[in-house]
mmCIF file of C-alpha atoms in Angstrom:
data_model
loop_
_atom_site.group_PDB
_atom_site.id
_atom_site.type_symbol
_atom_site.label_atom_id
_atom_site.label_comp_id
_atom_site.label_asym_id
_atom_site.label_seq_id
_atom_site.Cartn_x
_atom_site.Cartn_y
_atom_site.Cartn_z
ATOM 1 C CA MET M 1 138.469 206.214 30.423
ATOM 2 C CA LYS M 2 136.181 204.917 33.455
ATOM 3 C CA GLN M 3 137.579 204.382 36.669
ATOM 4 C CA TYR M 4 136.846 201.295 38.750
ATOM 5 C CA LYS M 5 137.452 200.641 42.205
ATOM 6 C CA TYR M 6 138.234 197.194 43.279
ATOM 7 C CA SER M 7 138.183 195.531 46.642
ATOM 8 C CA LEU M 8 138.543 192.026 48.235
ATOM 9 C CA ASP M 9 135.244 190.303 48.574
ATOM 10 C CA LYS M 10 133.940 190.535 52.010
ATOM 11 C CA SER M 11 131.354 187.436 51.580
ATOM 12 C CA SER M 12 132.511 184.116 53.114
ATOM 13 C CA LYS M 13 132.808 182.663 49.501
ATOM 14 C CA LYS M 14 136.309 180.975 48.828
ATOM 15 C CA PHE M 15 137.962 179.669 45.855
ATOM 16 C CA ILE M 16 140.953 177.492 45.237
ATOM 17 C CA CYS M 17 144.143 179.189 45.558
ATOM 18 C CA PRO M 18 146.439 179.233 42.704
ATOM 19 C CA ARG M 19 149.545 178.433 44.698
ATOM 20 C CA CYS M 20 148.549 176.129 47.675
ATOM 21 C CA ASN M 21 145.559 174.579 45.967
ATOM 22 C CA LYS M 22 143.262 174.908 49.096
ATOM 23 C CA LYS M 23 139.936 176.324 49.080
ATOM 24 C CA SER M 24 141.140 179.413 50.868
ATOM 25 C CA PHE M 25 141.130 182.187 48.063
ATOM 26 C CA VAL M 26 139.483 185.692 48.474
ATOM 27 C CA GLN M 27 139.157 187.308 45.030
ATOM 28 C CA PHE M 28 138.875 190.850 44.079
ATOM 29 C CA ILE M 29 135.765 192.299 42.890
ATOM 30 C CA GLU M 30 134.603 195.424 41.025
ATOM 31 C CA THR M 31 133.103 197.568 44.061
ATOM 32 C CA GLU M 32 130.446 199.129 41.684
ATOM 33 C CA THR M 33 129.034 195.959 40.334
ATOM 34 C CA GLY M 34 130.047 193.239 42.724
ATOM 35 C CA ASN M 35 131.349 191.175 39.728
ATOM 36 C CA TYR M 36 134.610 189.116 40.180
ATOM 37 C CA VAL M 37 137.752 190.221 38.447
ATOM 38 C CA ASN M 38 140.080 187.424 36.694
ATOM 39 C CA ASN M 39 140.494 184.252 38.867
ATOM 40 C CA GLU M 40 144.390 184.953 39.775
ATOM 41 C CA PHE M 41 143.751 188.323 41.742
ATOM 42 C CA GLY M 42 142.879 187.658 45.363
ATOM 43 C CA ARG M 43 144.633 186.674 48.589
ATOM 44 C CA CYS M 44 144.962 183.398 50.325
ATOM 45 C CA ASP M 45 143.854 183.186 53.815
ATOM 46 C CA HIS M 46 146.828 181.046 54.682
ATOM 47 C CA GLN M 47 148.684 184.231 55.462
ATOM 48 C CA SER M 48 151.442 182.305 57.493
ATOM 49 C CA SER M 49 152.068 179.492 54.922
ATOM 50 C CA CYS M 50 151.159 180.322 51.607
ATOM 51 C CA LYS M 51 151.053 184.205 51.640
ATOM 52 C CA TYR M 52 149.860 184.389 48.085
ATOM 53 C CA PHE M 53 148.586 187.972 47.195
ATOM 54 C CA CYS M 54 148.062 189.012 43.723
ATOM 55 C CA THR M 55 146.396 192.525 42.676
ATOM 56 C CA PRO M 56 145.122 193.578 39.373
ATOM 57 C CA LYS M 57 147.544 196.569 39.712
ATOM 58 C CA GLY M 58 150.124 194.915 37.403
ATOM 59 C CA GLU M 59 148.053 193.835 34.406
ATOM 60 C CA LEU M 60 145.824 196.994 34.055
ATOM 61 C CA GLN M 61 147.324 199.483 36.464
ATOM 62 C CA ASN M 62 145.901 202.606 34.420
ATOM 63 C CA THR M 63 142.337 201.546 35.019
ATOM 64 C CA PHE M 64 142.418 200.159 38.396
ATOM 65 C CA GLU M 65 142.493 201.764 41.956
ATOM 66 C CA ILE M 66 143.274 199.096 44.590
ATOM 67 C CA VAL M 67 141.327 199.430 47.600
ATOM 68 C CA ASP M 68 142.504 196.928 50.234
ATOM 69 C CA ILE M 69 140.134 197.293 53.112
ATOM 70 C CA PRO M 70 141.865 196.010 56.304
ATOM 71 C CA PRO M 71 139.425 193.379 58.449
ATOM 72 C CA PRO M 72 137.490 195.250 61.244
ATOM 73 C CA GLU M 73 138.564 195.069 64.764
ATOM 74 C CA PRO M 74 137.186 192.124 66.709
ATOM 75 C CA SER M 75 134.156 192.781 68.986
ATOM 76 C CA PHE M 76 134.244 191.444 72.695
ATOM 77 C CA HIS M 77 131.699 190.828 75.085
ATOM 78 C CA GLU M 78 131.344 192.518 78.536
ATOM 79 C CA TYR M 79 133.121 190.221 81.321
ATOM 80 C CA GLY M 80 130.380 190.957 83.392
ATOM 81 C CA LEU M 81 128.288 188.524 81.394
ATOM 82 C CA ILE M 82 130.541 185.720 82.448
ATOM 83 C CA SER M 83 129.797 186.517 86.169
ATOM 84 C CA GLN M 84 126.073 186.814 85.439
ATOM 85 C CA SER M 85 125.834 183.261 83.943
ATOM 86 C CA GLY M 86 127.996 181.671 86.699
ATOM 87 C CA LYS M 87 124.985 180.445 88.599
ATOM 88 C CA ASN M 88 121.955 178.282 88.649
ATOM 89 C CA PHE M 89 123.944 175.244 88.118
ATOM 90 C CA LYS M 90 121.335 172.835 89.434
ATOM 91 C CA GLN M 91 119.496 173.981 86.132
ATOM 92 C CA ASN M 92 122.825 173.217 83.994
ATOM 93 C CA ASN M 93 122.607 169.576 82.596
ATOM 94 C CA LEU M 94 126.261 169.360 81.762
ATOM 95 C CA ILE M 95 127.292 170.147 85.329
ATOM 96 C CA GLN M 96 124.538 167.848 86.688
ATOM 97 C CA PHE M 97 126.299 165.210 84.443
ATOM 98 C CA LEU M 98 129.738 165.946 85.737
ATOM 99 C CA LYS M 99 128.484 165.448 89.167
ATOM 100 C CA THR M 100 127.882 161.730 88.396
ATOM 101 C CA LEU M 101 131.481 161.383 87.337
ATOM 102 C CA PHE M 102 133.507 163.447 89.924
ATOM 103 C CA THR M 103 133.188 165.010 93.132
ATOM 104 C CA GLU M 104 131.553 168.390 94.303
ATOM 105 C CA ALA M 105 135.018 169.999 94.629
ATOM 106 C CA GLU M 106 136.242 168.657 91.373
ATOM 107 C CA VAL M 107 133.261 169.923 89.436
ATOM 108 C CA LYS M 108 133.515 173.219 91.528
ATOM 109 C CA GLU M 109 136.991 173.751 90.392
ATOM 110 C CA ALA M 110 136.192 172.984 86.786
ATOM 111 C CA ILE M 111 133.555 175.391 86.690
ATOM 112 C CA LEU M 112 135.823 178.129 88.030
ATOM 113 C CA LYS M 113 138.673 177.184 85.893
ATOM 114 C CA TYR M 114 136.834 177.508 82.634
ATOM 115 C CA LEU M 115 134.420 180.136 83.778
ATOM 116 C CA ILE M 116 131.475 177.875 82.701
ATOM 117 C CA GLY M 117 128.147 179.542 82.661
ATOM 118 C CA THR M 118 124.258 178.860 82.477
ATOM 119 C CA SER M 119 121.901 179.862 79.919
ATOM 120 C CA LYS M 120 118.167 180.326 80.130
ATOM 121 C CA HIS M 121 117.987 180.179 76.252
ATOM 122 C CA TRP M 122 116.918 176.479 76.814
ATOM 123 C CA ASN M 123 116.318 174.994 80.136
ATOM 124 C CA GLY M 124 119.480 173.387 80.943
ATOM 125 C CA ALA M 125 121.651 174.756 78.552
ATOM 126 C CA THR M 126 125.567 175.622 79.020
ATOM 127 C CA ILE M 127 127.427 178.466 78.197
ATOM 128 C CA PHE M 128 131.361 177.915 77.094
ATOM 129 C CA TRP M 129 132.864 181.434 77.138
ATOM 130 C CA GLN M 130 135.959 181.966 74.973
ATOM 131 C CA VAL M 131 138.249 184.173 76.830
ATOM 132 C CA ASP M 132 141.787 184.989 75.261
ATOM 133 C CA ASN M 133 145.092 185.310 76.848
ATOM 134 C CA ASN M 134 144.415 189.183 77.112
ATOM 135 C CA GLU M 135 141.208 188.139 79.180
ATOM 136 C CA LYS M 136 138.827 189.575 76.593
ATOM 137 C CA VAL M 137 135.821 187.751 76.089
ATOM 138 C CA ARG M 138 135.542 186.879 72.363
ATOM 139 C CA HIS M 139 132.406 184.520 72.195
ATOM 140 C CA GLY M 140 130.058 182.682 74.340
ATOM 141 C CA LYS M 141 128.694 179.276 72.640
ATOM 142 C CA ILE M 142 125.469 178.106 74.178
ATOM 143 C CA MET M 143 124.724 174.397 73.955
ATOM 144 C CA LEU M 144 122.416 171.620 75.408
ATOM 145 C CA PHE M 145 123.308 168.313 76.812
ATOM 146 C CA ASN M 146 121.570 165.205 78.169
ATOM 147 C CA PRO M 147 122.177 165.523 82.103
ATOM 148 C CA ASP M 148 122.031 161.482 82.300
ATOM 149 C CA THR M 149 124.580 160.695 79.446
ATOM 150 C CA GLY M 150 126.486 164.094 78.783
ATOM 151 C CA LYS M 151 125.929 163.641 75.201
ATOM 152 C CA ARG M 152 124.299 166.889 73.057
ATOM 153 C CA SER M 153 120.841 167.127 73.110
ATOM 154 C CA LYS M 154 119.146 166.897 69.505
ATOM 155 C CA ASP M 155 115.713 168.008 68.096
ATOM 156 C CA GLN M 156 113.515 165.914 66.179
ATOM 157 C CA ASN M 157 115.544 166.320 62.904
ATOM 158 C CA GLY M 158 118.702 165.376 64.511
ATOM 159 C CA ASN M 159 120.552 168.936 64.794
ATOM 160 C CA GLY M 160 121.969 169.675 67.914
ATOM 161 C CA PHE M 161 121.145 172.705 70.275
ATOM 162 C CA ILE M 162 123.868 175.214 69.652
ATOM 163 C CA ASN M 163 123.610 179.032 69.605
ATOM 164 C CA SER M 164 125.730 181.929 70.542
ATOM 165 C CA VAL M 165 125.372 185.048 73.302
ATOM 166 C CA ARG M 166 125.712 187.450 70.429
ATOM 167 C CA SER M 167 122.795 186.135 68.686
ATOM 168 C CA VAL M 168 120.538 185.768 71.749
ATOM 169 C CA LEU M 169 121.479 189.415 72.555
ATOM 170 C CA LYS M 170 120.894 190.416 68.998
ATOM 171 C CA LEU M 171 124.243 192.001 68.617
ATOM 172 C CA LYS M 172 124.068 192.683 64.702
ATOM 173 C CA ASP M 173 127.364 194.623 64.601
ATOM 174 C CA PHE M 174 129.082 192.196 66.523
ATOM 175 C CA ASN M 175 132.448 191.130 64.801
ATOM 176 C CA LEU M 176 133.125 187.328 65.685
ATOM 177 C CA ASN M 177 136.842 186.518 66.249
ATOM 178 C CA GLN M 178 137.167 183.468 67.702
ATOM 179 C CA CYS M 179 139.867 181.633 69.929
ATOM 180 C CA LEU M 180 140.838 178.552 71.697
ATOM 181 C CA PHE M 181 138.314 177.477 74.352
ATOM 182 C CA GLY M 182 140.512 177.620 77.624
ATOM 183 C CA LEU M 183 142.989 180.123 76.163
ATOM 184 C CA HIS M 184 143.051 182.295 79.181
ATOM 185 C CA LEU M 185 144.564 179.588 81.211
ATOM 186 C CA VAL M 186 147.943 179.857 79.515
ATOM 187 C CA ASN M 187 148.343 183.118 81.738
ATOM 188 C CA GLU M 188 147.862 180.937 84.771
ATOM 189 C CA THR M 189 150.044 177.846 84.296
ATOM 190 C CA ASN M 190 153.631 176.815 84.435
ATOM 191 C CA GLN M 191 153.040 173.673 82.462
ATOM 192 C CA LYS M 192 155.093 173.397 79.342
ATOM 193 C CA THR M 193 152.663 171.027 77.575
ATOM 194 C CA ILE M 194 149.213 171.880 76.280
ATOM 195 C CA ALA M 195 146.736 169.282 75.178
ATOM 196 C CA ILE M 196 144.096 170.123 72.520
ATOM 197 C CA VAL M 197 140.815 168.569 71.836
ATOM 198 C CA GLU M 198 137.748 169.360 69.715
ATOM 199 C CA SER M 199 135.128 169.584 72.227
ATOM 200 C CA GLU M 200 134.795 172.134 75.190
ATOM 201 C CA LYS M 201 133.074 169.674 77.086
ATOM 202 C CA THR M 202 135.974 167.293 76.342
ATOM 203 C CA ALA M 203 138.419 169.647 77.641
ATOM 204 C CA VAL M 204 136.653 170.157 80.645
ATOM 205 C CA ILE M 205 136.260 166.631 81.616
ATOM 206 C CA MET M 206 139.999 165.766 80.575
ATOM 207 C CA SER M 207 141.319 168.604 82.936
ATOM 208 C CA VAL M 208 140.093 166.533 85.803
ATOM 209 C CA PHE M 209 140.980 163.064 84.565
ATOM 210 C CA LYS M 210 144.740 164.544 83.501
ATOM 211 C CA PRO M 211 145.434 167.525 85.296
ATOM 212 C CA GLN M 212 149.132 167.320 84.382
ATOM 213 C CA TYR M 213 148.101 169.189 81.135
ATOM 214 C CA THR M 214 146.544 172.412 80.526
ATOM 215 C CA TRP M 215 143.546 171.416 78.044
ATOM 216 C CA LEU M 216 142.250 173.512 75.602
ATOM 217 C CA ALA M 217 139.384 173.025 72.732
ATOM 218 C CA THR M 218 139.193 174.167 69.223
ATOM 219 C CA GLY M 219 135.341 174.037 69.250
ATOM 220 C CA SER M 220 135.244 172.431 65.864
ATOM 221 C CA LYS M 221 137.318 169.863 63.647
ATOM 222 C CA SER M 222 138.555 172.831 61.600
ATOM 223 C CA GLY M 223 139.761 174.676 64.239
ATOM 224 C CA LEU M 224 143.149 173.264 64.634
ATOM 225 C CA LYS M 225 144.926 176.427 62.658
ATOM 226 C CA HIS M 226 147.401 179.227 62.891
ATOM 227 C CA GLU M 227 144.959 181.748 63.793
ATOM 228 C CA TYR M 228 143.659 179.840 66.929
ATOM 229 C CA LEU M 229 147.229 178.333 67.631
ATOM 230 C CA LYS M 230 149.496 181.416 67.255
ATOM 231 C CA HIS M 231 149.000 182.482 70.925
ATOM 232 C CA ILE M 232 150.530 178.933 72.113
ATOM 233 C CA LYS M 233 153.396 178.669 69.649
ATOM 234 C CA ASP M 234 156.022 178.515 72.189
ATOM 235 C CA TYR M 235 154.584 175.643 74.086
ATOM 236 C CA LYS M 236 154.747 171.711 73.323
ATOM 237 C CA ILE M 237 151.215 170.895 71.974
ATOM 238 C CA ILE M 238 149.668 167.425 71.904
ATOM 239 C CA ALA M 239 146.660 167.383 69.848
ATOM 240 C CA PHE M 240 144.117 164.453 70.475
ATOM 241 C CA PRO M 241 141.411 164.412 67.732
ATOM 242 C CA ASP M 242 138.256 162.749 67.473
ATOM 243 C CA LYS M 243 138.285 159.263 65.934
ATOM 244 C CA SER M 244 138.349 159.597 62.274
ATOM 245 C CA GLU M 245 139.833 163.100 62.314
ATOM 246 C CA TYR M 246 143.250 161.835 62.866
ATOM 247 C CA SER M 247 144.592 162.267 58.953
ATOM 248 C CA ASP M 248 143.350 165.808 58.713
ATOM 249 C CA TRP M 249 144.754 167.088 62.084
ATOM 250 C CA LEU M 250 148.137 165.562 61.253
ATOM 251 C CA ASN M 251 148.033 167.107 57.960
ATOM 252 C CA LYS M 252 147.340 170.559 59.454
ATOM 253 C CA ALA M 253 150.033 170.130 62.341
ATOM 254 C CA THR M 254 152.735 168.878 59.704
ATOM 255 C CA GLU M 255 151.842 172.030 58.047
ATOM 256 C CA LEU M 256 151.992 174.379 61.243
ATOM 257 C CA ASN M 257 155.313 172.552 62.401
ATOM 258 C CA GLY M 258 156.980 173.853 59.265
ATOM 259 C CA PHE M 259 156.600 177.550 60.575
ATOM 260 C CA GLY M 260 158.002 176.568 64.293
ATOM 261 C CA PHE M 261 155.286 175.078 65.956
ATOM 262 C CA LYS M 262 155.778 171.564 68.152
ATOM 263 C CA ILE M 263 152.648 169.843 67.617
ATOM 264 C CA VAL M 264 152.464 166.016 68.011
ATOM 265 C CA VAL M 265 149.071 164.288 66.932
ATOM 266 C CA ASN M 266 148.226 161.325 69.033
ATOM 267 C CA ASP M 267 146.685 158.498 66.795
ATOM 268 C CA TRP M 268 145.840 156.204 69.808
ATOM 269 C CA LEU M 269 142.059 156.538 69.502
ATOM 270 C CA GLU M 270 142.289 155.952 65.657
ATOM 271 C CA HIS M 271 143.428 152.461 66.048
ATOM 272 C CA GLN M 272 140.897 151.294 68.690
ATOM 273 C CA ASN M 273 138.115 149.255 66.608
ATOM 274 C CA ASN M 274 135.801 148.941 69.716
ATOM 275 C CA TYR M 275 135.011 152.759 69.495
ATOM 276 C CA PRO M 276 132.894 154.136 66.604
ATOM 277 C CA VAL M 277 133.665 157.346 64.473
ATOM 278 C CA GLY M 278 133.209 160.547 66.392
ATOM 279 C CA THR M 279 134.362 159.028 69.610
ATOM 280 C CA ASP M 280 136.429 161.418 71.705
ATOM 281 C CA LEU M 281 139.072 161.071 74.405
ATOM 282 C CA ALA M 282 136.474 161.981 77.301
ATOM 283 C CA ASP M 283 134.229 159.072 75.989
ATOM 284 C CA VAL M 284 137.121 156.644 76.550
ATOM 285 C CA TYR M 285 138.064 157.850 79.977
ATOM 286 C CA ILE M 286 134.323 158.103 81.157
ATOM 287 C CA ASN M 287 133.370 154.357 79.884
ATOM 288 C CA GLU M 288 136.642 153.263 81.845
ATOM 289 C CA LYS M 289 135.622 155.124 85.105
ATOM 290 C CA LYS M 290 132.184 153.621 84.824
ATOM 291 C CA ALA M 291 133.508 150.194 84.151
ATOM 292 C CA ILE M 292 135.543 150.235 87.393
ATOM 293 C CA GLU M 293 133.019 151.677 89.493
ATOM 294 C CA GLN M 294 130.306 149.204 88.504
ATOM 295 C CA PRO M 295 130.809 145.874 90.175
ATOM 296 C CA LEU M 296 130.139 142.717 88.034
ATOM 297 C CA LYS M 297 126.635 141.266 88.595
ATOM 298 C CA VAL M 298 127.013 137.573 89.254
ATOM 299 C CA GLU M 299 123.795 135.647 88.656
ATOM 300 C CA VAL M 300 122.977 132.959 91.545
ATOM 301 C CA ASN M 301 120.775 130.333 90.623
ATOM 302 C CA TYR M 302 118.890 128.960 93.830
ATOM 303 C CA SER M 303 117.412 125.623 94.310
ATOM 304 C CA ASN M 304 113.511 125.038 94.989
ATOM 305 C CA ALA M 305 114.502 124.067 98.661
ATOM 306 C CA GLU M 306 116.154 127.674 99.129
ATOM 307 C CA LEU M 307 113.338 129.395 97.610
ATOM 308 C CA THR M 308 110.963 127.628 99.866
ATOM 309 C CA ILE M 309 113.124 128.165 103.001
ATOM 310 C CA HIS M 310 112.974 132.111 102.058
ATOM 311 C CA LYS M 311 109.544 132.197 102.319
ATOM 312 C CA ILE M 312 109.529 130.552 105.282
ATOM 313 C CA GLU M 313 111.898 132.855 106.885
ATOM 314 C CA GLN M 314 109.768 135.772 106.331
ATOM 315 C CA HIS M 315 107.608 134.602 109.135
ATOM 316 C CA THR M 316 109.763 132.272 110.903
ATOM 317 C CA PRO M 317 113.556 133.518 110.883
ATOM 318 C CA GLU M 318 114.442 130.838 113.294
ATOM 319 C CA ILE M 319 114.497 128.387 110.584
ATOM 320 C CA TRP M 320 118.009 129.130 110.103
ATOM 321 C CA GLU M 321 119.073 127.819 113.388
ATOM 322 C CA LEU M 322 117.634 124.427 112.804
ATOM 323 C CA ILE M 323 119.504 124.373 109.372
ATOM 324 C CA ASN M 324 122.562 125.300 110.769
ATOM 325 C CA THR M 325 122.630 123.276 113.854
ATOM 326 C CA PHE M 326 122.058 119.976 111.934
ATOM 327 C CA ASP M 327 123.993 120.748 108.697
ATOM 328 C CA LEU M 328 120.702 120.332 106.836
ATOM 329 C CA VAL M 329 121.294 119.999 102.735
ATOM 330 C CA ASP M 330 118.685 119.940 100.007
ATOM 331 C CA LYS M 331 117.609 116.738 98.077
ATOM 332 C CA ASN M 332 120.816 116.862 96.023
ATOM 333 C CA ASN M 333 122.950 116.743 99.105
ATOM 334 C CA ASN M 334 124.014 120.391 98.456
ATOM 335 C CA GLU M 335 124.531 123.065 101.022
ATOM 336 C CA ILE M 336 121.425 125.267 101.295
ATOM 337 C CA LYS M 337 122.344 129.018 100.766
ATOM 338 C CA LYS M 338 120.410 131.853 102.218
ATOM 339 C CA ILE M 339 118.928 134.281 99.763
ATOM 340 C CA LYS M 340 120.337 137.820 100.125
#
């Protein structure tokens, strides 16, 4: 009888898990042909919650040899790359935007805290380094922002400028295994509460607005998961989803809390009707800061007499001595105001 070797599919294709009904199921394939076996045989990616793992061994034990290939070890960047990128901040659009919000000292502290880098891949681009709790550099995300608005720059097709250090350096055998942005900070803080947002930029900005928390970022709306959060399981976690993502993050948090996590999902932004879908916490604080700092402009309407006197005072400023001495008024008996 012909012997077949079977292994878990290495592609990114996922199927519906027979147990948890989520699209997280990796099926077994025939190694020789690449064909999938019966759809009940495979492993669920939700190892911490679902734990479904079924091999063809029980049904056809005489014709199958199970080859369970362990995942490859994660790759890491050299730490020196962070130092190399930590300069040219005048050419870093995000840093220039931060300087419109905060003091030089506050911006410098944020740069050092989050190890923010500058990339030459695009003129003005920023590098967000993912450094784990063991000081290993797992990932470098390259993004381009508008220096005036702080929003992500987009091309003519509406796509954001985003790339990675591994792609720019053409590291073909680099096995990406991401972690939370800012994870290295858990080794440097005595704070018991960690705040999690989606965007790296938001984590940086909120660390200045609300320094009483340690701010980390998932890097994507799907990043609130056990693989990323397992390193901070012993902390109290407050999650601040972008507007419209609350329900999804609440469901994920509820699942994780069943396995010992202490996650609270903040719903304040979800109920603010004056903010559009996609708004994040930093957008709110930036808008409030600008509203406070920008004084209200009061429109003043001047009379014809005041406008005429304004022209005269350009060459005869003494005219105001005459007006003040005799308490002159306009034709409607109103006080004459000086135009500023």
